[in-house]
mmCIF file of C-alpha atoms in Angstrom:
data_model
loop_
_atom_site.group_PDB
_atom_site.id
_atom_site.type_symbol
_atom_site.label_atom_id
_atom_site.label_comp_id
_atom_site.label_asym_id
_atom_site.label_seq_id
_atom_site.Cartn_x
_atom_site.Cartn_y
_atom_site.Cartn_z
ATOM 1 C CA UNK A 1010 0.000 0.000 0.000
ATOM 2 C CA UNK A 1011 2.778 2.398 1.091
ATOM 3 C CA UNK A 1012 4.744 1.572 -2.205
ATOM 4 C CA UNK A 1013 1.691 1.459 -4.418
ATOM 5 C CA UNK A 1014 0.323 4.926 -3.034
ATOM 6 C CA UNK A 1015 3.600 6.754 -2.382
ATOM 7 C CA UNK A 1016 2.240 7.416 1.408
ATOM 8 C CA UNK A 1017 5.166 6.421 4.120
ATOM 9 C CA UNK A 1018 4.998 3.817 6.609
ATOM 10 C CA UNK A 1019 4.084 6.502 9.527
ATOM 11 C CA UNK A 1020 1.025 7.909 7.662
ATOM 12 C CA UNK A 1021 -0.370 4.766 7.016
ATOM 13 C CA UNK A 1022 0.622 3.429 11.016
ATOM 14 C CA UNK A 1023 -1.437 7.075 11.446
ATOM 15 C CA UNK A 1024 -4.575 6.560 9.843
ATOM 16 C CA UNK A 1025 -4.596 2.846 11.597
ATOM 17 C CA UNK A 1026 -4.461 4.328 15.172
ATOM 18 C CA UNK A 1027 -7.444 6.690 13.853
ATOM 19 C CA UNK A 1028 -9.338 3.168 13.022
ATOM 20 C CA UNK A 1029 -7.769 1.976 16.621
ATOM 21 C CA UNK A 1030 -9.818 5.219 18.205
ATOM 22 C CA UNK A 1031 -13.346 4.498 16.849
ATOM 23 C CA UNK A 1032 -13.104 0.731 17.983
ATOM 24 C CA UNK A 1033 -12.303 -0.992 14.401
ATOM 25 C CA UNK A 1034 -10.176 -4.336 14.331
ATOM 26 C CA UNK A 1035 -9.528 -7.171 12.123
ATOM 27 C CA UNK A 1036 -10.716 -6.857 8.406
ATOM 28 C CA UNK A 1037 -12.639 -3.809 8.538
ATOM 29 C CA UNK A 1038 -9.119 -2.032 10.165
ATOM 30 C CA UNK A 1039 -7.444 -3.050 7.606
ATOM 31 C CA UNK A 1040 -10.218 -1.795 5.183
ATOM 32 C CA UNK A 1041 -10.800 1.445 6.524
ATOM 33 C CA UNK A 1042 -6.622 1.737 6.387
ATOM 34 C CA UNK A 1043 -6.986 0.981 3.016
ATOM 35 C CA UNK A 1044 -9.938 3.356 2.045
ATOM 36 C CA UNK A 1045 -8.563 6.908 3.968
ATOM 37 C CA UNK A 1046 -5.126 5.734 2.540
ATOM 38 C CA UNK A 1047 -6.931 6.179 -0.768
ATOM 39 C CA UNK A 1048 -8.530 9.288 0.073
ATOM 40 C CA UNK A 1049 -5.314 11.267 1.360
ATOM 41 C CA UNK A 1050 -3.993 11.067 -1.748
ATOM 42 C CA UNK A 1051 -7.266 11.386 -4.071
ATOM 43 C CA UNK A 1052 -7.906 14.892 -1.956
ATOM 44 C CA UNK A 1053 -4.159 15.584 -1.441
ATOM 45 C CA UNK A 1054 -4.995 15.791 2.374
ATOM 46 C CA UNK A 1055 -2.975 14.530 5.346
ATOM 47 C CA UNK A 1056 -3.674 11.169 6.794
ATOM 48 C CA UNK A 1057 -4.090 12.672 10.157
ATOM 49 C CA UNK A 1058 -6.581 15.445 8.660
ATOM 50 C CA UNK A 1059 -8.467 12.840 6.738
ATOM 51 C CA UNK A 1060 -8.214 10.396 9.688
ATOM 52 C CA UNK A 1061 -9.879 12.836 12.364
ATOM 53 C CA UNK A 1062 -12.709 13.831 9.316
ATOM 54 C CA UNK A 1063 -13.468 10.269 8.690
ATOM 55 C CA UNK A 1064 -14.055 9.812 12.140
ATOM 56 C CA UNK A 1065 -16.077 12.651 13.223
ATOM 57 C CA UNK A 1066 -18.325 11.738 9.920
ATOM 58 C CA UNK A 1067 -18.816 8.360 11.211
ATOM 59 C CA UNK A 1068 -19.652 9.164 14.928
ATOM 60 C CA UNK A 1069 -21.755 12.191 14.190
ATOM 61 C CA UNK A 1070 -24.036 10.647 11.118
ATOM 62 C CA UNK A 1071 -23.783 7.154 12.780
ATOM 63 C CA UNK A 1072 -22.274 5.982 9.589
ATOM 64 C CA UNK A 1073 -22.201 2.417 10.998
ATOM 65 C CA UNK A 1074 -20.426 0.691 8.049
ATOM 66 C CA UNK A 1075 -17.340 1.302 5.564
ATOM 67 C CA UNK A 1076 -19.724 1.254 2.465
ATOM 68 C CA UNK A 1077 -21.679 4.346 3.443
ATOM 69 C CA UNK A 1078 -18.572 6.158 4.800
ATOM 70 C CA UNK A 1079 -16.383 5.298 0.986
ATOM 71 C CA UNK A 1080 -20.118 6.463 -0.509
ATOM 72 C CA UNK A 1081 -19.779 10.037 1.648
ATOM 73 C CA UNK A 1082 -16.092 10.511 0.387
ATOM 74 C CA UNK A 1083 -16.771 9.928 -2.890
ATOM 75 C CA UNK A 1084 -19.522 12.685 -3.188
ATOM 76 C CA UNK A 1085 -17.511 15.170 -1.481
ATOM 77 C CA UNK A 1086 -14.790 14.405 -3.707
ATOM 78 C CA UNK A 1087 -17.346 15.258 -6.644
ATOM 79 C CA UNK A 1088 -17.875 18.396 -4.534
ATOM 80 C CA UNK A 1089 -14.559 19.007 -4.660
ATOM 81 C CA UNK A 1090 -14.461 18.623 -8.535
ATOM 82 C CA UNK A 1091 -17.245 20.580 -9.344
ATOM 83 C CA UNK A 1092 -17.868 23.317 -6.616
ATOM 84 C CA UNK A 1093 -15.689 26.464 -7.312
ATOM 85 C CA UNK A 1094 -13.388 27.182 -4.298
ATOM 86 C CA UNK A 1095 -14.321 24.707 -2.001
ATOM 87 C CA UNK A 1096 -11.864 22.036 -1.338
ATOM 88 C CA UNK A 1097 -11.969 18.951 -0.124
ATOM 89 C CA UNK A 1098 -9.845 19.609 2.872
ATOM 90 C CA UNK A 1099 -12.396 22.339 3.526
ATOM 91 C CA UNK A 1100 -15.409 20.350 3.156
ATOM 92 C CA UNK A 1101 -14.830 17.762 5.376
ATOM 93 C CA UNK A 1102 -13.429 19.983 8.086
ATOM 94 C CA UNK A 1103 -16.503 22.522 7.663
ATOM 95 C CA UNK A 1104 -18.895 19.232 7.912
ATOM 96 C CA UNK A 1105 -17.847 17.554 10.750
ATOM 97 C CA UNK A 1106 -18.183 20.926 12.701
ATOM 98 C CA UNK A 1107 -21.678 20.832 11.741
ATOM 99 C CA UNK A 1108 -21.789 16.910 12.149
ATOM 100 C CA UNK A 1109 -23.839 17.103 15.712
ATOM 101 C CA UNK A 1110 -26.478 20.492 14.866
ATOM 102 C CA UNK A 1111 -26.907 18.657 10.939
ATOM 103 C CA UNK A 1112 -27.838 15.288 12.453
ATOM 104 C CA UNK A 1113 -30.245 16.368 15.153
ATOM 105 C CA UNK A 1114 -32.460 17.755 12.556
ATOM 106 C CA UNK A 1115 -32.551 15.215 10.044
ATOM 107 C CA UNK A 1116 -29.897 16.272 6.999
ATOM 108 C CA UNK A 1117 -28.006 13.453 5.914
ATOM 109 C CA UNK A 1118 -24.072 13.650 5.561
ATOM 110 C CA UNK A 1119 -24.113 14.257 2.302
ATOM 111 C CA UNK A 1120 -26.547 17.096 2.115
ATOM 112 C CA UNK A 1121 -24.327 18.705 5.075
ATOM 113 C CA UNK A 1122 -21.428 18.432 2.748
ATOM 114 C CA UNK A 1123 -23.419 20.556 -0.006
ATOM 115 C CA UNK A 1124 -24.122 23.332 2.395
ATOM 116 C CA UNK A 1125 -20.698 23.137 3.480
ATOM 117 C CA UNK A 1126 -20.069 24.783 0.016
ATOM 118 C CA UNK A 1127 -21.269 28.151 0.830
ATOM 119 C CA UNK A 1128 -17.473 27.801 1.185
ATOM 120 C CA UNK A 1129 -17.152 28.932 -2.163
ATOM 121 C CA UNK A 1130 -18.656 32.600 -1.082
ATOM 122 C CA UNK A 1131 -14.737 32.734 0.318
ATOM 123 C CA UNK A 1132 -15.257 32.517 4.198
ATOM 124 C CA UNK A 1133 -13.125 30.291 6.026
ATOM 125 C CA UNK A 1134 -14.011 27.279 7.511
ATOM 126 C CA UNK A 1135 -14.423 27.626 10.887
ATOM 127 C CA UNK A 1136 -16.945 30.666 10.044
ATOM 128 C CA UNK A 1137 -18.965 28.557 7.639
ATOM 129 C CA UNK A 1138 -19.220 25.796 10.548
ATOM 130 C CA UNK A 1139 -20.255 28.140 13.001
ATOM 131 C CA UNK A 1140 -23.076 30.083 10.560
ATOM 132 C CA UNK A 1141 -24.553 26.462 9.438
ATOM 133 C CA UNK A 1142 -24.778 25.204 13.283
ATOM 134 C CA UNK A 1143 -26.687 28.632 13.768
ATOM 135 C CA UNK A 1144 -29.075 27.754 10.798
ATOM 136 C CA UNK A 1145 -29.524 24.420 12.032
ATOM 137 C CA UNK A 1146 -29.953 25.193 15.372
ATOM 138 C CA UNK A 1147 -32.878 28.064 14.702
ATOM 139 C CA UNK A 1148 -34.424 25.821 12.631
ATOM 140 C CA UNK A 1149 -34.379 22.471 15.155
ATOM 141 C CA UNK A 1150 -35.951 25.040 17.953
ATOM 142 C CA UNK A 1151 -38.178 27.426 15.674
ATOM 143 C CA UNK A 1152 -41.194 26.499 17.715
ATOM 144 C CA UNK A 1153 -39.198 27.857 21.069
ATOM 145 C CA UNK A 1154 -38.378 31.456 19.436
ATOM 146 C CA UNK A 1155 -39.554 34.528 20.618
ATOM 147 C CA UNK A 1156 -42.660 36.988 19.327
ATOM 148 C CA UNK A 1157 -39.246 38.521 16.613
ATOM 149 C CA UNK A 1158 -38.647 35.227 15.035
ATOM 150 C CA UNK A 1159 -42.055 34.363 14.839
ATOM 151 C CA UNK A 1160 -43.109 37.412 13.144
ATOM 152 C CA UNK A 1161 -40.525 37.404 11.059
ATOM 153 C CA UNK A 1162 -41.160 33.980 9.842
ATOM 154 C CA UNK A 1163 -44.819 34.109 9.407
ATOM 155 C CA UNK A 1164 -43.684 37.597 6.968
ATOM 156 C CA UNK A 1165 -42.036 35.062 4.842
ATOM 157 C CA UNK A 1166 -45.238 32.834 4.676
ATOM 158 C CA UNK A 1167 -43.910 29.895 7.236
ATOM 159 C CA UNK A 1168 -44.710 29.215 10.785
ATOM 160 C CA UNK A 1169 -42.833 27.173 13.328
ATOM 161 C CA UNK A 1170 -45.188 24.054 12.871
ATOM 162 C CA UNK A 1171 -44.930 23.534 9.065
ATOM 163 C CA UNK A 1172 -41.214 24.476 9.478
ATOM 164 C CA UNK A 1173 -40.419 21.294 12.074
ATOM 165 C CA UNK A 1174 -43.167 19.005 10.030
ATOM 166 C CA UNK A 1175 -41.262 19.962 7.000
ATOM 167 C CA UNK A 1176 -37.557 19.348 8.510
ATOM 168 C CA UNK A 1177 -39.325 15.339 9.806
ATOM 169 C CA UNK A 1178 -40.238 14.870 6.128
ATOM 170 C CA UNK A 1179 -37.044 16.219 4.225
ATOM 171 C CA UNK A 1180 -34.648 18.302 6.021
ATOM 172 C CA UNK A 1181 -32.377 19.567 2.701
ATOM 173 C CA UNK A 1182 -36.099 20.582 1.201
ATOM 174 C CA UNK A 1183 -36.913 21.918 4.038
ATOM 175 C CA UNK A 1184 -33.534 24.236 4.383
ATOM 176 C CA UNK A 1185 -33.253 25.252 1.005
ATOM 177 C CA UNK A 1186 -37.432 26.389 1.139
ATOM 178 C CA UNK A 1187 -36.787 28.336 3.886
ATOM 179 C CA UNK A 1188 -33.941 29.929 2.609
ATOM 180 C CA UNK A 1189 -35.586 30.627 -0.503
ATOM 181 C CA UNK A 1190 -38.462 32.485 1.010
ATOM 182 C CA UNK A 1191 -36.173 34.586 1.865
ATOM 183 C CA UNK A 1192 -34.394 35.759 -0.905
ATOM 184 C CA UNK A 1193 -37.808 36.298 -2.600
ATOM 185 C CA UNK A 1194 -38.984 38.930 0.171
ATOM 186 C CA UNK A 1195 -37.763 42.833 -0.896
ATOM 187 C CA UNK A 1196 -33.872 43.100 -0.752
ATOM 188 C CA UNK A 1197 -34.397 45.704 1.619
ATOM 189 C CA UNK A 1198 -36.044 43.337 4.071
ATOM 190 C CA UNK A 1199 -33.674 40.870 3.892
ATOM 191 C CA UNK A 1200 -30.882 41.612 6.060
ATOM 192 C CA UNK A 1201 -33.389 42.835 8.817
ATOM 193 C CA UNK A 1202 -35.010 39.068 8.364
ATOM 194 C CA UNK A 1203 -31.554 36.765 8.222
ATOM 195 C CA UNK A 1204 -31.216 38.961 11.735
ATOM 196 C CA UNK A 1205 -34.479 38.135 13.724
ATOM 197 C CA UNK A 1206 -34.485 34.348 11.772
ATOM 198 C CA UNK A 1207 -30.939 33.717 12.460
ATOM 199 C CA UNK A 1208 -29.192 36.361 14.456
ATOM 200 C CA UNK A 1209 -27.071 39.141 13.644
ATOM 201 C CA UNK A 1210 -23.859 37.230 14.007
ATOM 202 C CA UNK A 1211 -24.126 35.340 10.810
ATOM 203 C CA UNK A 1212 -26.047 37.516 8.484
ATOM 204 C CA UNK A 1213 -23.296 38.177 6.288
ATOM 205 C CA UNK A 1214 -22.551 34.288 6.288
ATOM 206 C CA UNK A 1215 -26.174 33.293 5.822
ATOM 207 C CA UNK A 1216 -26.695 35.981 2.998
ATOM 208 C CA UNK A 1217 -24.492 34.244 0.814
ATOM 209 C CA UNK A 1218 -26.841 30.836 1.112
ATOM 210 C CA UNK A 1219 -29.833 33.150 0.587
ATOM 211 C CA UNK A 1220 -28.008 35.326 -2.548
ATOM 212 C CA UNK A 1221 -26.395 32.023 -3.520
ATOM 213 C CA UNK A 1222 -29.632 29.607 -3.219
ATOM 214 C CA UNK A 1223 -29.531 28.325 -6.740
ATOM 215 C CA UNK A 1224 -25.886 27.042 -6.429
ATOM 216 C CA UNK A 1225 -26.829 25.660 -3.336
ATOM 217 C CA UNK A 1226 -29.394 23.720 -5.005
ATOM 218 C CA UNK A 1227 -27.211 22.482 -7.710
ATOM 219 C CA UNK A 1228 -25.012 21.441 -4.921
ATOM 220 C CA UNK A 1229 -27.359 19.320 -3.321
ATOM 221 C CA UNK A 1230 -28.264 17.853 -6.661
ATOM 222 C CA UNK A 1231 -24.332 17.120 -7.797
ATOM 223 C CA UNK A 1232 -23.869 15.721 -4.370
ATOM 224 C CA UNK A 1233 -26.874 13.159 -4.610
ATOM 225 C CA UNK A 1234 -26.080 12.520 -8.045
ATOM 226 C CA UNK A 1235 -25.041 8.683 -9.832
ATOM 227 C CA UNK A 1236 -22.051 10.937 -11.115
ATOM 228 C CA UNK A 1237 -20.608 10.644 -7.377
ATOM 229 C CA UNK A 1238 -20.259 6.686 -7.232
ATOM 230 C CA UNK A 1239 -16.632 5.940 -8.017
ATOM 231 C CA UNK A 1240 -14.972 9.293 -7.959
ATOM 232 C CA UNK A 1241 -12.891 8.496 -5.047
ATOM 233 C CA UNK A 1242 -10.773 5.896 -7.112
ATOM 234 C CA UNK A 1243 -10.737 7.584 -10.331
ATOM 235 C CA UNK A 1244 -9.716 10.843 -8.925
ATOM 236 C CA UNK A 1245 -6.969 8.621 -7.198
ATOM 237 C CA UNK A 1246 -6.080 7.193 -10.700
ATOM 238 C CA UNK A 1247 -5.569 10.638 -11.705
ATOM 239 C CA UNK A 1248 -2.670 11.826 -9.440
ATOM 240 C CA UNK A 1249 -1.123 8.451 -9.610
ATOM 241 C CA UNK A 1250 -0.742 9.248 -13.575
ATOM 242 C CA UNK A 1251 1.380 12.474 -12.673
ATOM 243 C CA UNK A 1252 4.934 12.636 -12.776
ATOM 244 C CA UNK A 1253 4.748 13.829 -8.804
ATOM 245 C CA UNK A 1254 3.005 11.028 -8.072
ATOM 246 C CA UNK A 1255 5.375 8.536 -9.817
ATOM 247 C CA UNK A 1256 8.434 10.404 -8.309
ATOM 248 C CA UNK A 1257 6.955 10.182 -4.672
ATOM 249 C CA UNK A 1258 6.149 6.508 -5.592
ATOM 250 C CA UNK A 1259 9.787 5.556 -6.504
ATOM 251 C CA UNK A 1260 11.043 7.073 -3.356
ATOM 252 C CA UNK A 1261 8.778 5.654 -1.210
ATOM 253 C CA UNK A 1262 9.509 2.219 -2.965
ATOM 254 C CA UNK A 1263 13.411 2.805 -2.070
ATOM 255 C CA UNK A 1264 12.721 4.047 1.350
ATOM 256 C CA UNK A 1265 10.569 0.929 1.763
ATOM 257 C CA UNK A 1266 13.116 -1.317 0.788
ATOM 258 C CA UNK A 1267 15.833 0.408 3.780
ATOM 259 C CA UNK A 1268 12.735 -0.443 5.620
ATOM 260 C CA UNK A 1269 12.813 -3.982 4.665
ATOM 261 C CA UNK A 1270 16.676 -4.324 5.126
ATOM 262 C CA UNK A 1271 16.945 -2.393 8.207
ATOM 263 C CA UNK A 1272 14.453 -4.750 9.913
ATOM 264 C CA UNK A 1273 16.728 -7.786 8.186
ATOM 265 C CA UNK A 1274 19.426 -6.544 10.113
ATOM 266 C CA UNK A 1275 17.544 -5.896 13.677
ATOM 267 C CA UNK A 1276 18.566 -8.888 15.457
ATOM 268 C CA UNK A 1277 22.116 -8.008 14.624
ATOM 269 C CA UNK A 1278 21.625 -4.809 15.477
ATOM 270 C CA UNK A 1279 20.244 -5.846 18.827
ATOM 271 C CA UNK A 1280 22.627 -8.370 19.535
ATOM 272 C CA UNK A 1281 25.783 -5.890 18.905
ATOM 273 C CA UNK A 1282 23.831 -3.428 20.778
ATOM 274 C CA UNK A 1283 22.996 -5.732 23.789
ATOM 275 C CA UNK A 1284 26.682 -6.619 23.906
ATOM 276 C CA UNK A 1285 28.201 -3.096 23.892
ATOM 277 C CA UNK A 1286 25.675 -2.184 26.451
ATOM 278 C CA UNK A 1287 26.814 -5.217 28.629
ATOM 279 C CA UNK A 1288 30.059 -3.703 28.265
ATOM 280 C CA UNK A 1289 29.167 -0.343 29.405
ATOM 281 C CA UNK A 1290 27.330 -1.425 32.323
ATOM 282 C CA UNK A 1291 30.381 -3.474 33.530
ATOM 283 C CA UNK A 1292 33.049 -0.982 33.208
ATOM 284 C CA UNK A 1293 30.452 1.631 35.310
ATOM 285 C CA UNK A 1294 30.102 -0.979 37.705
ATOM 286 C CA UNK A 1295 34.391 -1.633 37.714
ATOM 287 C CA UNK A 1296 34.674 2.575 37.458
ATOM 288 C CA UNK A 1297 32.087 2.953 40.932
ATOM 289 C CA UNK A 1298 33.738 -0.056 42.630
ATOM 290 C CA UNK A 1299 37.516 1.087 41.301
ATOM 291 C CA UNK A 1300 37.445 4.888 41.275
ATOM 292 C CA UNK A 1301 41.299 5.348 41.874
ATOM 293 C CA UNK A 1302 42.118 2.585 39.362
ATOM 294 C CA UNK A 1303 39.860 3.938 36.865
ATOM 295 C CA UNK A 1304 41.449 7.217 37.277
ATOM 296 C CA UNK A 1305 44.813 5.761 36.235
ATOM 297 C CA UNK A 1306 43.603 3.745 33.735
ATOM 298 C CA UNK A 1307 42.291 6.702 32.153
ATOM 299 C CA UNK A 1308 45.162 9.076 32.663
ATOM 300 C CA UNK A 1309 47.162 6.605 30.879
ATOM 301 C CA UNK A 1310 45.280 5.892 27.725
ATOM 302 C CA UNK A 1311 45.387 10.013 27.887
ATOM 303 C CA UNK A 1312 48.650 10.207 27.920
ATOM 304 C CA UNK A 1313 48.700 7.634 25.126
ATOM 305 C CA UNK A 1314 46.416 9.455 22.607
ATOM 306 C CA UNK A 1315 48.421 12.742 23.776
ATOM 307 C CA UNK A 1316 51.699 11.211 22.865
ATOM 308 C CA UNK A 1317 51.504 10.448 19.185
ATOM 309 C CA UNK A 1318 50.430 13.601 18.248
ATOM 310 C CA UNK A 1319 53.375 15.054 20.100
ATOM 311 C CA UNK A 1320 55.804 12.518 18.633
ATOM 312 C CA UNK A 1321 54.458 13.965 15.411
ATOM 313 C CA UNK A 1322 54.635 17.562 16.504
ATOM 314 C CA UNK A 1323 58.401 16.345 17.714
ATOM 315 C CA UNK A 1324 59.141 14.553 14.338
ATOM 316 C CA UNK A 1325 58.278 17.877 12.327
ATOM 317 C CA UNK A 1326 60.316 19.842 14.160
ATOM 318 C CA UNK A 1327 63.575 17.763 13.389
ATOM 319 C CA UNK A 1328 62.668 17.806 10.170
ATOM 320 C CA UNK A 1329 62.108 21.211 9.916
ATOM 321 C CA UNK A 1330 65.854 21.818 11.746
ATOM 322 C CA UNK A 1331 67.040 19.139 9.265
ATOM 323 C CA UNK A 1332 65.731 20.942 6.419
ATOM 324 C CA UNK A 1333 67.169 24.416 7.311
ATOM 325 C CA UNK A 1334 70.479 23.181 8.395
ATOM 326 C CA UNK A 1335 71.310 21.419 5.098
ATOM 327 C CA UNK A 1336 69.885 24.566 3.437
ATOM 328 C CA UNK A 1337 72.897 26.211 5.489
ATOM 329 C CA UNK A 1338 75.375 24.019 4.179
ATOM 330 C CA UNK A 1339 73.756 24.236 0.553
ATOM 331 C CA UNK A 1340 74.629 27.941 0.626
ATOM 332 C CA UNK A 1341 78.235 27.939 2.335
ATOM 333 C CA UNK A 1342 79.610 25.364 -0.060
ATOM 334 C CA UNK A 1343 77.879 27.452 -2.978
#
């Protein structure tokens, strides 16, 4: 997998332990290794990044099997493709902040994802997470809002009981009609409207769903499309035909193979090590038992290693007399 995908040893070991955390083991480990593997390279994303996304997606939409969870990666990958702006770094992270607020009122990962494209308005993730939560969370409690909220949502032809009835029946629907009541009240209303609906925290975040509601639509429609099945892999296919990819590949395949020999070699290694250690340990044990002795065993392999580099020092200085006393004699017989 490592050599095949050009991912090292340690990311791969990485997105295991994320498997570890979320109580996988055996086969479907080893498959959900596998699949994220596939991913971090398909969205050019970090196992650790893709590991902690995978998992939040699973926990928070109770994605209780692999299948639905390679399904949801495969649509955001289309996202990805498609949607201007919004990677699929961004998606994912966006998503799983919305994972708990989405779920509680019906909306299916993947329709989650497509809102998480409002991305494409150019706001940064964590803003987009915290605006959608807001949406979600007005709309899961519109029957607890004050007289403001109520007003304002009866002005847009809704009221708190056909807005829950219509979340029950199709949450996505029921998001995108309420946003598009919206947009078709007066332009000056609007703002006023996204503040008593939503709050005035996140009208500026919200606006661009209601100005935007058409993409958002499309969004929803790419994401639930046939188109997604299979993206995933092909999109993988894709970077593995780069030069990149095939460079990464071939160094990964040569680092793999020091791998391979440095583990041939461990029980060497270990046994050299275990003896040099055993060697260590008895001369501290001789040095705490023997101070004095070790003292003078020391001092004289000092003055050893000190005395051939003197002899040398002493050798080039004859020499050097040598030299300029036959020069002497050069020049008095000349």
């Amino acid at each position: 997998l490592s050599t095949s995908l050009g991912k090292s040893f340690g990311d791969i070991a990485q997105i295991a332990v994320g498997g570890g955390k979320i109580n996988l083991k055996g086969d479907e480990l080893v498959a959900y290794t596998k699949m994220l593997a596939t991913g971090s390279v398909a969205f050019e994303m970090s196992a650790d990044a893709l590991s902690r996304a995978a998992n939040n997606m699973k926990v928070g939409f109770k994605m209780d099997n692999l299948d639905r969870l390679n399904d949801f990666f495969d649509r955001v990958n289309l996202l990805d493709n498609k949607v201007t702006n919004a990677n699929a770094d961004e998606i994912f992270e966006a998503t799983s902040l919305t994972a708990a607020n989405a779920s509680l009122i019906g909306l299916s990962a993947t329709d989650a994802a497509a809102s998480s494209t409002m991305l494409s308005t150019g706001k940064a993730t964590s803003v987009v997470g915290t605006s959608l939560n807001a949406l979600y969370s007005t709309l899961s409690m519109a029957d607890k809002k004050g007289k403001a909220f109520q007003e304002a949502l009866a002005s847009i032809g809704m009221d708190a009981g056909y807005l829950k009835a219509a979340l029950a029946k199709d949450a996505a629907g029921a998001i995108t009609t309420f946003l598009e009541a919206i947009s078709k009240a007066d332009k000056d209303k609007q703002a006023g409207l996204l503040y008593d609906l939503v709050g005035g925290n996140f009208n500026d975040e919200i606006a661009g769903l209601v100005t935007n509601i058409d993409a958002l639509k499309e969004n929803m429609r790419l994401a639930r499309s046939n188109e997604a099945i299979g993206s995933m892999q092909k999109e993988l296919q894709t970077k593995l035909d780069t030069t990149k990819s095939g460079i990464e590949r071939l160094t990964q395949a040569w680092r793999n193979l020091g791998s391979s020999l440095g583990e041939t070699f461990l029980p060497l290694t270990n046994a050299v090590a275990s003896v040099l250690g055993g060697i260590a340990g008895a001369l501290s044990e001789l040095n705490s038992k023997f101070p004095t002795l070790s003292a003078v065993i020391v001092s004289a392999v000092a003055g050893f290693m000190m005395f051939k580099p003197l002899l040398l020092i002493g050798k080039i200085a004859l020499l050097s007399v040598a030299v300029g006393f036959l020069g002497v004699v050069k020049i008095l017989k000349f």
